Coordinates of C-alpha atoms in Angstrom, one line a residue:
X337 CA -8.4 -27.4 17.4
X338 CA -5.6 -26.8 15.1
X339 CA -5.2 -22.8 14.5
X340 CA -3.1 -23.2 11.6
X341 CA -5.9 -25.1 9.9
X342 CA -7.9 -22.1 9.5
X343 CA -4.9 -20.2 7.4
X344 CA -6.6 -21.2 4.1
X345 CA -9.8 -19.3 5.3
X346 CA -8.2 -15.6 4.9
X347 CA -8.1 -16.4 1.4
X348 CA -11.0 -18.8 0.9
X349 CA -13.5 -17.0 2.7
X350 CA -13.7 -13.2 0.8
X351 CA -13.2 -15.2 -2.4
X352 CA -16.4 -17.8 -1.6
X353 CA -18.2 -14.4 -0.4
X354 CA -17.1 -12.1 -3.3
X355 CA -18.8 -14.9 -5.8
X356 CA -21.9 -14.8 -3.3
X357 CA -22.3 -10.7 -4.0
X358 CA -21.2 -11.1 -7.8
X359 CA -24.5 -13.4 -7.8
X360 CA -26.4 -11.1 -5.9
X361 CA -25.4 -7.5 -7.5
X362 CA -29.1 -6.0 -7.2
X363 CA -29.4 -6.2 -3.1
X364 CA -27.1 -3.3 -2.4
X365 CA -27.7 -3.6 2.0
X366 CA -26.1 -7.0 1.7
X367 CA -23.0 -5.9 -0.4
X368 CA -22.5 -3.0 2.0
X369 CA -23.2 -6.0 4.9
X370 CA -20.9 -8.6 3.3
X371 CA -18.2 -6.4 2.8
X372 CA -17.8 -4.4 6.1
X373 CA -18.8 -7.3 8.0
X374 CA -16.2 -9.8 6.0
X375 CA -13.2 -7.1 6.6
X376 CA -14.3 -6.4 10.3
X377 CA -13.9 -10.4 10.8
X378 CA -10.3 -10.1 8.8
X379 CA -9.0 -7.7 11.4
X380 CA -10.4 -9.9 14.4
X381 CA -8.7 -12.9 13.0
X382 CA -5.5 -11.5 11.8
X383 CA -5.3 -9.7 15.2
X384 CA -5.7 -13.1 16.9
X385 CA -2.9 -14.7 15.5
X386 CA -0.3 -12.3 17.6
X387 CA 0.0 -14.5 21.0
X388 CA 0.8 -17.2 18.6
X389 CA 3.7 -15.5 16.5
X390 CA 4.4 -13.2 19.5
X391 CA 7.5 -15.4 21.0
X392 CA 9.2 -15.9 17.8
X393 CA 6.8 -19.0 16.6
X394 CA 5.9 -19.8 13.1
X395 CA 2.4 -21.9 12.7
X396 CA 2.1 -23.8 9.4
X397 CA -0.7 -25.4 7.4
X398 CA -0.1 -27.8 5.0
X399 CA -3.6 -27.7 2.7
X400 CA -4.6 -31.3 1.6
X401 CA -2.5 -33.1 4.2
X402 CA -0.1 -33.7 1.7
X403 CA 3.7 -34.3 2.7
X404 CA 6.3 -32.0 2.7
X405 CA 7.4 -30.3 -0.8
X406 CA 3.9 -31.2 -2.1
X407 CA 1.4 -29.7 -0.7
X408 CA 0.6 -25.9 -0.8
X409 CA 1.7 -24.4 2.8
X410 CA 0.0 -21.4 4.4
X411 CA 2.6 -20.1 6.9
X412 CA 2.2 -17.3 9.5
X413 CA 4.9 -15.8 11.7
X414 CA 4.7 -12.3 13.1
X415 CA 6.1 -10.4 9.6
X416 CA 3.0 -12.4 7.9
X417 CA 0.8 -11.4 11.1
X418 CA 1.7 -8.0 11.0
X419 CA 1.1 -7.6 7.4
X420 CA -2.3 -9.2 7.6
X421 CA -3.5 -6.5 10.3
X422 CA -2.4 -4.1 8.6
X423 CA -4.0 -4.7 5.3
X424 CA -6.8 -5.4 7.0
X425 CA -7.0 -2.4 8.7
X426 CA -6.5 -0.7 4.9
X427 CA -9.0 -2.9 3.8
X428 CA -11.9 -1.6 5.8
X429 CA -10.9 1.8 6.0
X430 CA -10.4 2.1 2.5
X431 CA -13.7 0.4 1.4
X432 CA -15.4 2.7 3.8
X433 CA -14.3 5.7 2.1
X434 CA -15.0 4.1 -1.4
X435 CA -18.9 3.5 -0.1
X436 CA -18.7 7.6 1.3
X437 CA -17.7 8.4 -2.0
X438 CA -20.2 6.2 -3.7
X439 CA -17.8 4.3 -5.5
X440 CA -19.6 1.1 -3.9
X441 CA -22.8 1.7 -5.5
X442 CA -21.6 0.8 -8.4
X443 CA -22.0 -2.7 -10.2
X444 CA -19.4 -5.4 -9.0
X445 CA -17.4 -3.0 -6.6
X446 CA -18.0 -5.1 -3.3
X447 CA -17.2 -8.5 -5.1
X448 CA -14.5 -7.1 -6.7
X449 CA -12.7 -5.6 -3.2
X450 CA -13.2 -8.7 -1.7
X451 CA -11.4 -11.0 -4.4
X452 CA -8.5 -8.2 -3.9
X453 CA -8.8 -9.0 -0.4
X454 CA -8.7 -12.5 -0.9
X455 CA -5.2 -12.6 -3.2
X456 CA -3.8 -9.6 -0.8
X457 CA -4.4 -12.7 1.9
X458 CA -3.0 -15.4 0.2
X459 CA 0.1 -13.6 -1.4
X460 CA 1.0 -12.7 2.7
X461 CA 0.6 -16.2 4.0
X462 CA 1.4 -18.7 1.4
X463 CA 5.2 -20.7 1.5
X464 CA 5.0 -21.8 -2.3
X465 CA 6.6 -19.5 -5.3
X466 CA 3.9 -20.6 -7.3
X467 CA 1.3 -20.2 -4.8
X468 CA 2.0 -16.8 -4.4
X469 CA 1.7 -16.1 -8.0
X470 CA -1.8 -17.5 -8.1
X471 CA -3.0 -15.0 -5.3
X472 CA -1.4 -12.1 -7.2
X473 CA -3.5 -13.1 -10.3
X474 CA -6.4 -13.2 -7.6
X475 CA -5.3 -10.1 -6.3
X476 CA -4.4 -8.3 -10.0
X477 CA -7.6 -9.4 -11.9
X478 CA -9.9 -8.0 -9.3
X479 CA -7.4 -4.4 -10.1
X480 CA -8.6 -4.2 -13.0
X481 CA -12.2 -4.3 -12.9
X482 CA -12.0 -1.8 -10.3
X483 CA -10.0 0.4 -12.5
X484 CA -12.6 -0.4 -15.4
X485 CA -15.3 0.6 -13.0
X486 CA -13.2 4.3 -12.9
X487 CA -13.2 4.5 -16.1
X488 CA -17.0 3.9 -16.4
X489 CA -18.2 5.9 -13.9
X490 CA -16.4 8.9 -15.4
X491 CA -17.5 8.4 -18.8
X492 CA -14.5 9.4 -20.5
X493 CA -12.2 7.6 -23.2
X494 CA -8.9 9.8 -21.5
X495 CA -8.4 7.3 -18.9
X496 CA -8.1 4.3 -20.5
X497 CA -4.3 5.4 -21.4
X498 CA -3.4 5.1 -17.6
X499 CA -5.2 1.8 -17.3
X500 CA -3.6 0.2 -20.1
X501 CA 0.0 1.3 -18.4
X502 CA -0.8 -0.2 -15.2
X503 CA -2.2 -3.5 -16.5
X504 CA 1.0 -3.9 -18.9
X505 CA 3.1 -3.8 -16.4
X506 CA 1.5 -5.9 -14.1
X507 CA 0.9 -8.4 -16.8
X508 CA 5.2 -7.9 -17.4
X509 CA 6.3 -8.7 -13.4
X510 CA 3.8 -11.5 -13.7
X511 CA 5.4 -13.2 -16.5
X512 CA 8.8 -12.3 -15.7
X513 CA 7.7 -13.8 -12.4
X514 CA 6.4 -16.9 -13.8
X515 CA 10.1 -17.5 -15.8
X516 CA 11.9 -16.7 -12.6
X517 CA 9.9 -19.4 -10.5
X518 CA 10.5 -22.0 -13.8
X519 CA 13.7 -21.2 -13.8
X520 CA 14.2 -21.6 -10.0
X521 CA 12.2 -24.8 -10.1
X522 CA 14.6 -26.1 -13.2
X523 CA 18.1 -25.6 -10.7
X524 CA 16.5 -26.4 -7.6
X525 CA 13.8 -28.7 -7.7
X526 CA 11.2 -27.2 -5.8
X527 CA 8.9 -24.1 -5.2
X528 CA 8.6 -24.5 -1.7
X529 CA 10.4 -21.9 0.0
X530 CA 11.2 -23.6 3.1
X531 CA 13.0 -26.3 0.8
X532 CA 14.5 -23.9 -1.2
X533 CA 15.7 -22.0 2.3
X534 CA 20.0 -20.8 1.5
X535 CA 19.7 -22.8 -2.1
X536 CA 20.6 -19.4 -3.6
X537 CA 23.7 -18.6 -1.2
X538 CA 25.0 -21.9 -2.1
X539 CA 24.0 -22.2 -5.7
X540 CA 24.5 -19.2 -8.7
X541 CA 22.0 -21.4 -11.0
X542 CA 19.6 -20.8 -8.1
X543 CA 20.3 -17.3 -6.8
X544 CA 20.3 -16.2 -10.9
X545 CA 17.1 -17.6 -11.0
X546 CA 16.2 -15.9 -7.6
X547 CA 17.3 -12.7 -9.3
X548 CA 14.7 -13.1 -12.0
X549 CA 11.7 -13.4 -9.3
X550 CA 13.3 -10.1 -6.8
X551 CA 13.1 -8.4 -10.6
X552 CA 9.5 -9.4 -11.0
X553 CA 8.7 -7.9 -7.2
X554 CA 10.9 -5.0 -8.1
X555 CA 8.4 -3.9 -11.0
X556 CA 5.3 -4.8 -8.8
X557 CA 6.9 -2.9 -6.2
X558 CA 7.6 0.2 -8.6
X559 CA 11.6 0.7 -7.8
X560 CA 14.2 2.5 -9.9
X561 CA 14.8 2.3 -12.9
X562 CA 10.9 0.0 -13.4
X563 CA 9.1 2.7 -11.4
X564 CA 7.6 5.0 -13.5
X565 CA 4.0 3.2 -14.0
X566 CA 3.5 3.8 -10.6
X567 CA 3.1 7.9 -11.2
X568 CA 1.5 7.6 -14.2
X569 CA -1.2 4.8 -13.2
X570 CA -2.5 5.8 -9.6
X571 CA -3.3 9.2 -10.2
X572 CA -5.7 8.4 -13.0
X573 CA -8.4 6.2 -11.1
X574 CA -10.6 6.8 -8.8
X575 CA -9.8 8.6 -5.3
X576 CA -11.0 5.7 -3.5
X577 CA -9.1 3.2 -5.7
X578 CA -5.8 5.2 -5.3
X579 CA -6.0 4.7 -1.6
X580 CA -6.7 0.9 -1.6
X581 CA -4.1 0.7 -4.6
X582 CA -1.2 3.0 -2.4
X583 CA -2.0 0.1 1.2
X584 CA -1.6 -3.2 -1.3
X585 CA -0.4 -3.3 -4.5
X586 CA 3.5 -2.9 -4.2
X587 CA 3.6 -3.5 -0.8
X588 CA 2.7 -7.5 -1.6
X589 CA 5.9 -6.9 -3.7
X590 CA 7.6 -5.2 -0.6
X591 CA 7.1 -8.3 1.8
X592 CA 7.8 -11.1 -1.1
X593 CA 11.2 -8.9 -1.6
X594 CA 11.7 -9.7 2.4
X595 CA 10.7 -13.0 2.3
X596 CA 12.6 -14.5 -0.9
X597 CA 15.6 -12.7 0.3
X598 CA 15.6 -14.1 3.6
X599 CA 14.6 -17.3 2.7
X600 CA 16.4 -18.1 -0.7
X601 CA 19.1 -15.9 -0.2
X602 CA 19.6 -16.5 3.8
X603 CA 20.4 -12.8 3.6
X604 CA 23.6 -13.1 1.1
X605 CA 25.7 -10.3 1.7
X606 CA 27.5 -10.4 -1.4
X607 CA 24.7 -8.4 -3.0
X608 CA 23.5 -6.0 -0.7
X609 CA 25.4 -3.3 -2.3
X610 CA 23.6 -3.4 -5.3
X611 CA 20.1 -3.0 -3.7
X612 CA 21.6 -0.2 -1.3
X613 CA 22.6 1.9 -4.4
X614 CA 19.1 1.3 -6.1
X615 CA 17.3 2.1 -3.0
X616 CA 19.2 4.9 -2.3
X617 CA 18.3 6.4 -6.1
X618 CA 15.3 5.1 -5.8
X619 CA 14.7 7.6 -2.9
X620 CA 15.7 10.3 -4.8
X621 CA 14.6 10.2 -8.5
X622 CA 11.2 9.6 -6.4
X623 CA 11.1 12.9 -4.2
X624 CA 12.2 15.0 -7.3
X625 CA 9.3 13.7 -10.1
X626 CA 6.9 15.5 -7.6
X627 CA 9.0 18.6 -7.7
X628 CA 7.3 19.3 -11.0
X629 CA 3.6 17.9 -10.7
X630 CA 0.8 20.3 -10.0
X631 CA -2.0 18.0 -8.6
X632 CA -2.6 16.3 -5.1
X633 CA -2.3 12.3 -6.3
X634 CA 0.5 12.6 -8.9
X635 CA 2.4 15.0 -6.1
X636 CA 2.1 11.6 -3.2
X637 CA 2.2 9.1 -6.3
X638 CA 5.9 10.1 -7.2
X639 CA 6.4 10.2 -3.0
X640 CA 5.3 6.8 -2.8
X641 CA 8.0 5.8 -4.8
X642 CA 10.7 7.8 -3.0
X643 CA 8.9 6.6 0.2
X644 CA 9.4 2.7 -1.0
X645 CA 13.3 3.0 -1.4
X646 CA 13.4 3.8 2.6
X647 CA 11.3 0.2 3.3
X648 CA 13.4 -1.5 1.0
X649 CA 16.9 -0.3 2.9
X650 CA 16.0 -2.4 5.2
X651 CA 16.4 -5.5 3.7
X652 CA 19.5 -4.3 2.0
X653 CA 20.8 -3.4 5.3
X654 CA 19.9 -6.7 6.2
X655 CA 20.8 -6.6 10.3
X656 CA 18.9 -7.0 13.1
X657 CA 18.2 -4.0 13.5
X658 CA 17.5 -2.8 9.8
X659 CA 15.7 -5.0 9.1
X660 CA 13.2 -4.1 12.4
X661 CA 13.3 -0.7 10.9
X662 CA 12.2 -1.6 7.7
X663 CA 8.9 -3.6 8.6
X664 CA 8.2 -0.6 11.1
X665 CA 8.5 2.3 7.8
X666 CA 6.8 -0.6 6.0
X667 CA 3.4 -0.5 8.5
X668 CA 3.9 2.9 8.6
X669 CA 3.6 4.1 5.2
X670 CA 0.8 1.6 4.1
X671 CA -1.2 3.9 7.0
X672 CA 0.1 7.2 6.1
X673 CA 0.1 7.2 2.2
X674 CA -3.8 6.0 2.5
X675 CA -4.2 8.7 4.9
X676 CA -2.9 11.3 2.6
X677 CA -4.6 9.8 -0.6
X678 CA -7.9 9.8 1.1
X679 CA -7.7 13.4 2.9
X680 CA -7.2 14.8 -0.5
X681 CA -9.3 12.6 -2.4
X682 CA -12.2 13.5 0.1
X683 CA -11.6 17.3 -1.3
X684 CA -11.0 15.9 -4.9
X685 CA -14.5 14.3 -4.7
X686 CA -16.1 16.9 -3.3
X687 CA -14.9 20.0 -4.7
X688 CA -14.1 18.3 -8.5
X689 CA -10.2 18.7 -8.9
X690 CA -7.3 17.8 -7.5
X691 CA -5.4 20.3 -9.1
X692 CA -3.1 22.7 -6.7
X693 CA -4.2 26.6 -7.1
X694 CA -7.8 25.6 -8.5
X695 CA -9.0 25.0 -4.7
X696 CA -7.7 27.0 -2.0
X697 CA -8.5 27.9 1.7
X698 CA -9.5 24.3 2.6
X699 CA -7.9 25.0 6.3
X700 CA -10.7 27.0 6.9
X701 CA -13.1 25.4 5.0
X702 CA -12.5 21.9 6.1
X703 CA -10.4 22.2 9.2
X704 CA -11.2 18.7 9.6
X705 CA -9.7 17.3 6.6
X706 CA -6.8 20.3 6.8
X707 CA -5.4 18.2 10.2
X708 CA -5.9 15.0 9.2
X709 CA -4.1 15.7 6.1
X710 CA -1.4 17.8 8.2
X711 CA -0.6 14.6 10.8
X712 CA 0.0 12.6 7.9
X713 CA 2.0 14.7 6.0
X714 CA 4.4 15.4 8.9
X715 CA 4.9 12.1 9.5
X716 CA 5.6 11.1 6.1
X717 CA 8.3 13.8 6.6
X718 CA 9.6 11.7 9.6
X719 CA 9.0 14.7 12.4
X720 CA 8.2 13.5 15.9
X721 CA 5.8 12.3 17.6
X722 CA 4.6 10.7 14.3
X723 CA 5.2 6.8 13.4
X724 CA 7.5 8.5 10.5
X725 CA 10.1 10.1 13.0
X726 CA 10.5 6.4 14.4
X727 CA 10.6 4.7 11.7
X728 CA 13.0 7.0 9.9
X729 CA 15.3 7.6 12.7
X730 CA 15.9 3.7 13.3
X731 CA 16.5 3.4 9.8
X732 CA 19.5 6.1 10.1
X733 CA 20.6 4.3 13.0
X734 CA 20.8 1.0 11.5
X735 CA 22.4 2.6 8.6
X736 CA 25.1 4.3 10.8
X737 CA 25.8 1.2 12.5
X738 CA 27.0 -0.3 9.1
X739 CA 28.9 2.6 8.1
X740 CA 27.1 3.2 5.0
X741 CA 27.3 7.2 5.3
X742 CA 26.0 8.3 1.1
X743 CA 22.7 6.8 1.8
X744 CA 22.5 7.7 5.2
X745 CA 22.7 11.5 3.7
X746 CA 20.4 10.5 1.1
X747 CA 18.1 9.6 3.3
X748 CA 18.3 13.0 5.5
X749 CA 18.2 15.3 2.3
X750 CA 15.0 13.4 1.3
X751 CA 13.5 14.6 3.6
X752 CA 13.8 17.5 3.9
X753 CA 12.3 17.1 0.0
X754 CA 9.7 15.5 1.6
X755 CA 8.5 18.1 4.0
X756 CA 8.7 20.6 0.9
X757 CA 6.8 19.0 -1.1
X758 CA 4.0 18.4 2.0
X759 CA 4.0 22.1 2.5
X760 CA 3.6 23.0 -1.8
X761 CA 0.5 20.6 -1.5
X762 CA -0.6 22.8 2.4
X763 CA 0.1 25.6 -0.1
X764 CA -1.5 24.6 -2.9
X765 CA -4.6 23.0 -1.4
X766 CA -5.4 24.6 2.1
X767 CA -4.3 27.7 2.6
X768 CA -4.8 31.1 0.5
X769 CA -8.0 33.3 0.1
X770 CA -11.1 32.0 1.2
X771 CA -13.2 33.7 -1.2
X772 CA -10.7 32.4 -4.2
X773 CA -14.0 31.1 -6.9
X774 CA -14.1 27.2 -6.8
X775 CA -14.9 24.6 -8.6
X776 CA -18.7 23.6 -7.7
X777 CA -20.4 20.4 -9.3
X778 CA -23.9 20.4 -9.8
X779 CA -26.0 19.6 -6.8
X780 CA -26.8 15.7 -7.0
X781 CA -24.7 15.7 -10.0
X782 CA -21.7 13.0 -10.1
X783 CA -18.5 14.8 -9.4
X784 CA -17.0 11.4 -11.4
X785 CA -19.6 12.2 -14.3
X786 CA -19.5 12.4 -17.8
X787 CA -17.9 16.4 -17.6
X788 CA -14.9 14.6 -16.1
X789 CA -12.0 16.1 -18.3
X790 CA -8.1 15.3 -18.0
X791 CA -5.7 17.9 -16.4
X792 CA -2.4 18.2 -14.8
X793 CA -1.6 14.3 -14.9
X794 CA -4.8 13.6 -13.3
X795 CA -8.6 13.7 -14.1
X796 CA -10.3 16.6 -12.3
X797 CA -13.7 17.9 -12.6
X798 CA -15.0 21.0 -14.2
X799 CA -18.0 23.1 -14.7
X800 CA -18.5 26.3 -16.4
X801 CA -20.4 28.1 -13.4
X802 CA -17.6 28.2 -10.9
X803 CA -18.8 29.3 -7.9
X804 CA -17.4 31.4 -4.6
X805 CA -17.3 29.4 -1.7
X806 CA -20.6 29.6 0.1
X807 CA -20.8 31.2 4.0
X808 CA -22.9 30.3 6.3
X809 CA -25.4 32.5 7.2
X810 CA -25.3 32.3 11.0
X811 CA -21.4 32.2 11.0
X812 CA -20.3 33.9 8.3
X813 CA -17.4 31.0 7.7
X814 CA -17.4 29.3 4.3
X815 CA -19.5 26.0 4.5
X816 CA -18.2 22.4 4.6
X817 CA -19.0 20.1 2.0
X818 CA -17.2 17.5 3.2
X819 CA -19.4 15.2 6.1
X820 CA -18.5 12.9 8.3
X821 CA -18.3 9.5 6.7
X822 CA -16.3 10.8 4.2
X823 CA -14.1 12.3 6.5
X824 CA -13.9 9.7 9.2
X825 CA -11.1 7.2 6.9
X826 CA -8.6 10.2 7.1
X827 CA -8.8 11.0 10.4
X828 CA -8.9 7.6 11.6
X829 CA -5.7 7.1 9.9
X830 CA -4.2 10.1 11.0
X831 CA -4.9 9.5 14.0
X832 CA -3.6 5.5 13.7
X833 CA -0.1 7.5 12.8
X834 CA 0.4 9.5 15.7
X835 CA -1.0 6.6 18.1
X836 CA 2.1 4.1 16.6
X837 CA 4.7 7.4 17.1
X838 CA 3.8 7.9 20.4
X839 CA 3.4 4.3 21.3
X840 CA 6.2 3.6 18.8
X841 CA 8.6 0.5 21.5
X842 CA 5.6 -1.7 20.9
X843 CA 5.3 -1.7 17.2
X844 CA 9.1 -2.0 17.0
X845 CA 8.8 -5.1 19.6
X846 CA 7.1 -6.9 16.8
X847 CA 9.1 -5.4 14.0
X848 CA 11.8 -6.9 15.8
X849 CA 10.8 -10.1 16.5
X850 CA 9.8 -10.6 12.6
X851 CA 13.4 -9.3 12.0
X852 CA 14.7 -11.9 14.3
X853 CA 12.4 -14.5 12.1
X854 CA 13.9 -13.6 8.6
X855 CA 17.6 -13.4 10.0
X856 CA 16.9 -16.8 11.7
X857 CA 14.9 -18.8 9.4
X858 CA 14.8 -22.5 11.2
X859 CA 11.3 -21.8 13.1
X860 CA 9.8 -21.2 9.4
X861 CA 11.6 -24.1 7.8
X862 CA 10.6 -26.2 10.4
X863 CA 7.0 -25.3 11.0
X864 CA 6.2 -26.3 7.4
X865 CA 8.0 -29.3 7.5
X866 CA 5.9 -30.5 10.4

């Protein structure tokens, strides 16, 4: 049986089922079945694919049995294997804490993860320009009915403002997508990247046109200066949807970056400098916008993009090993930002705000959450044994080796910014006086309800009868609110993070042999031409 075949059926198969729960909305077991059991399957079969890409391989399906440079391929090598566990992995995690939170109760949510799913899939494993902008539709459209379903289950008019943002601008890199792929089709002929592989080193018509698609990704991948929906979208949804948003969204824009470089461009050296310097500011503008924001989500929003221009020095570095470093920070920070997103959010559900100052002490009430959220946030800072101190010190090395020393000191003074801002957040959130009043939604009430009011850059939850935290009578300790399903996404994350720091050499094995498949791209070439 031919493995490759079965490409088509990442994509197929979560869209086919997502239309199966749209029809059958009222049976809430079998979305809650469908769902965990479809995402379960993703991260068998995407983990199944690794002996295949492990040696350097590339497997290719042609769908329709059309010839090549007309049929639509589905291509896998380890950068595309890699990606698809580790979505996968988000997937499920993700959707897990969106059913804790009870975000999956409501209409459409299951459906609508799964078509995300789906055009996350596709984006990852198709070989065709237009291809992939078909799967970001399927991926996109799906965005913004979970967004709508925020906005719905808060009852409030004040979010609609950040949902207009983040659909603009993912309406603008889609068009300016679409006239980038015209355009490259107009000088070179064709859409299929394996036939377009080097047409932009040897051809400026074709590398201009290039230029136009890498802009697109730049927007979906929120770098400086089109970064700013980012930090002003993400923070006004839901916590669950944050998370999910933070694993996928620009990080489909991240790995088409990699790809069309390495492909179209065959790594063109004559332009690296230009991405190094917007990386490199891209790193910075992000790490100070959180210097001023006074809530969880818009704090790690503005990180996230400060965290993006370290994945993307990879492929400006474009060696060997910078390259290996870069897919490495890139597996890494899909785990960690959802990690942080969902420690926090767990609180922000929970306790009704986000906001730093209005809930304090959370070390000691939710000691739990207070680690999870701890492992994370010191490896986002890059400090050992966390996947962050690997992934950050290969990335200096890499940088050192190519003697580019401003970034290189960019990269170590963001840090340190980094680990600042972790510790105003520890501040802020989990330590202080335990017996500081709290925010305390009504018992059964909706902590997204109607009362839902717009604060600090993000929505948080109020009441009027603010309450001290509770103590357990036997104890005397304040009382968790937080239990364990909600918990469990965090911690399993967290504890993901310090696995790949410890165990870091084999992570960077695969990083490496991707690496080795975008610097050399004649096993992709010729795996879709066969």
């Amino acid at each position: 049986m031919d493995i490759a075949a079965l490409l088509p059926l990442f994509t197929a198969l979560p869209l086919v089922l997502g239309g199966v729960l749209v029809v059958g909305h009222r049976f809430q077991l079998l979305q809650d079945i469908v769902l965990f059991a479809t995402l379960t399957g993703s991260i068998a079969a995407s983990a199944a694919l690794f002996p295949l890409v492990s040696d350097g391989q590339t497997i290719a399906h042609n769908i329709g049995m059309w010839g090549f440079g007309y049929s639509i391929p589905f291509v896998a090598d380890m950068f595309a294997v890699l990606m698809l566990v580790t979505t996968a992995v988000l997937g499920l995690v993700c959707a897990w804490f969106a059913a804790a939170s009870g975000l999956t109760k409501q209409r459409f949510a299951a459906p609508l993860i799964l078509i995300l799913m789906a055009g996350v899939f596709g984006a990852i494993l198709t070989g065709d320009l237009f291809n992939f902008f078909v799967c970001l539709e399927i991926m996109l459209l799906p965005s913004y009915g979970l967004y709508a379903l925020t906005i719905h289950q808060r009852g409030g008019s004040l979010l609609v403002g950040g949902m207009r943002l983040f659909i603009a601008s993912n309406l603008l890199g889609s068009t300016l997508y679409m006239v980038g792929v015209g355009l490259v089709y107009g000088t070179a002929g064709s859409i299929n990247l394996a036939e377009l592989a080097g047409a932009a080193k040897e051809d400026p018509a074709v590398a201009l046109a290039g230029a136009v698609c890498l802009l697109a990704m730049f927007i979906k991948a929120s770098i400086v200066p089109v970064h700013s929906w980012l930090a002003q979208t993400y923070p006004y949804t839901s916590p669950a949807i944050t998370a999910l948003f933070s694993g996928l969204h620009t990080k489909v824009g991240v790995y088409m970056i990699y790809r069309i470089y390495a492909v179209l461009f065959d790594g063109d050296d004559r332009f690296l400098w230009i991405m190094v310097a917007l990386f490199s500011l891209t790193m910075v503008v992000g790490v100070l916008g959180a210097v001023g924001e006074k809530t969880t989500r818009s704090i790690l929003a503005f990180h996230m993009v400060s965290q993006l221009g370290y994945i993307m020095m990879g492929v400006a570095l474009f060696t060997e090993l910078g390259l290996a470093a870069g897919i490495f920070y890139l597996v890494h920070h899909m785990i960690v930002k959802a990690s942080l997103f969902m420690s926090t959010g767990a609180i922000e559900v929970q306790y009704g705000t986000g906001e730093l100052g209005k809930v304090t002490a959370m070390a000691k009430r939710e000691p739990i959450m207070a680690v999870a959220f701890f492992v994370a946030a010191l490896s986002l800072a890059g400090i050992p044994p966390f996947s962050g101190f690997v992934a950050k010190f290969s990335l200096m090395i890499a940088t050192w080796e190519v003697n580019w020393i401003y970034p290189l000191a960019v990269m170590v003074v963001v840090s340190l910014l980094t680990l600042l801002s972790m510790l105003k957040i520890w501040g802020g959130v989990f330590w202080g006086n335990p017996k500081t009043p709290l925010p305390d939604p009504a018992h059964g009430q909706d902590p997204d309800g109607p009362h839902a009011t717009l604060g600090g850059g993000v929505a948080t939850y109020t009441r009027s009868d603010s309450q001290t935290m509770t103590e357990d009578k036997t104890t005397k300790k304040p009382k968790s609110r937080i239990g364990f399903w909600l918990a469990a996404p965090a911690v399993i994350t967290a504890v993901i993070t310090l696995v790949l720091g410890v165990g870091g050499e084999y992570l960077m094995q695969y990083s490496e042999v991707a690496a080795n498949n975008l610097m050399d791209t004649s096993s992709y070439v010729e795996a879709v031409k066969n």
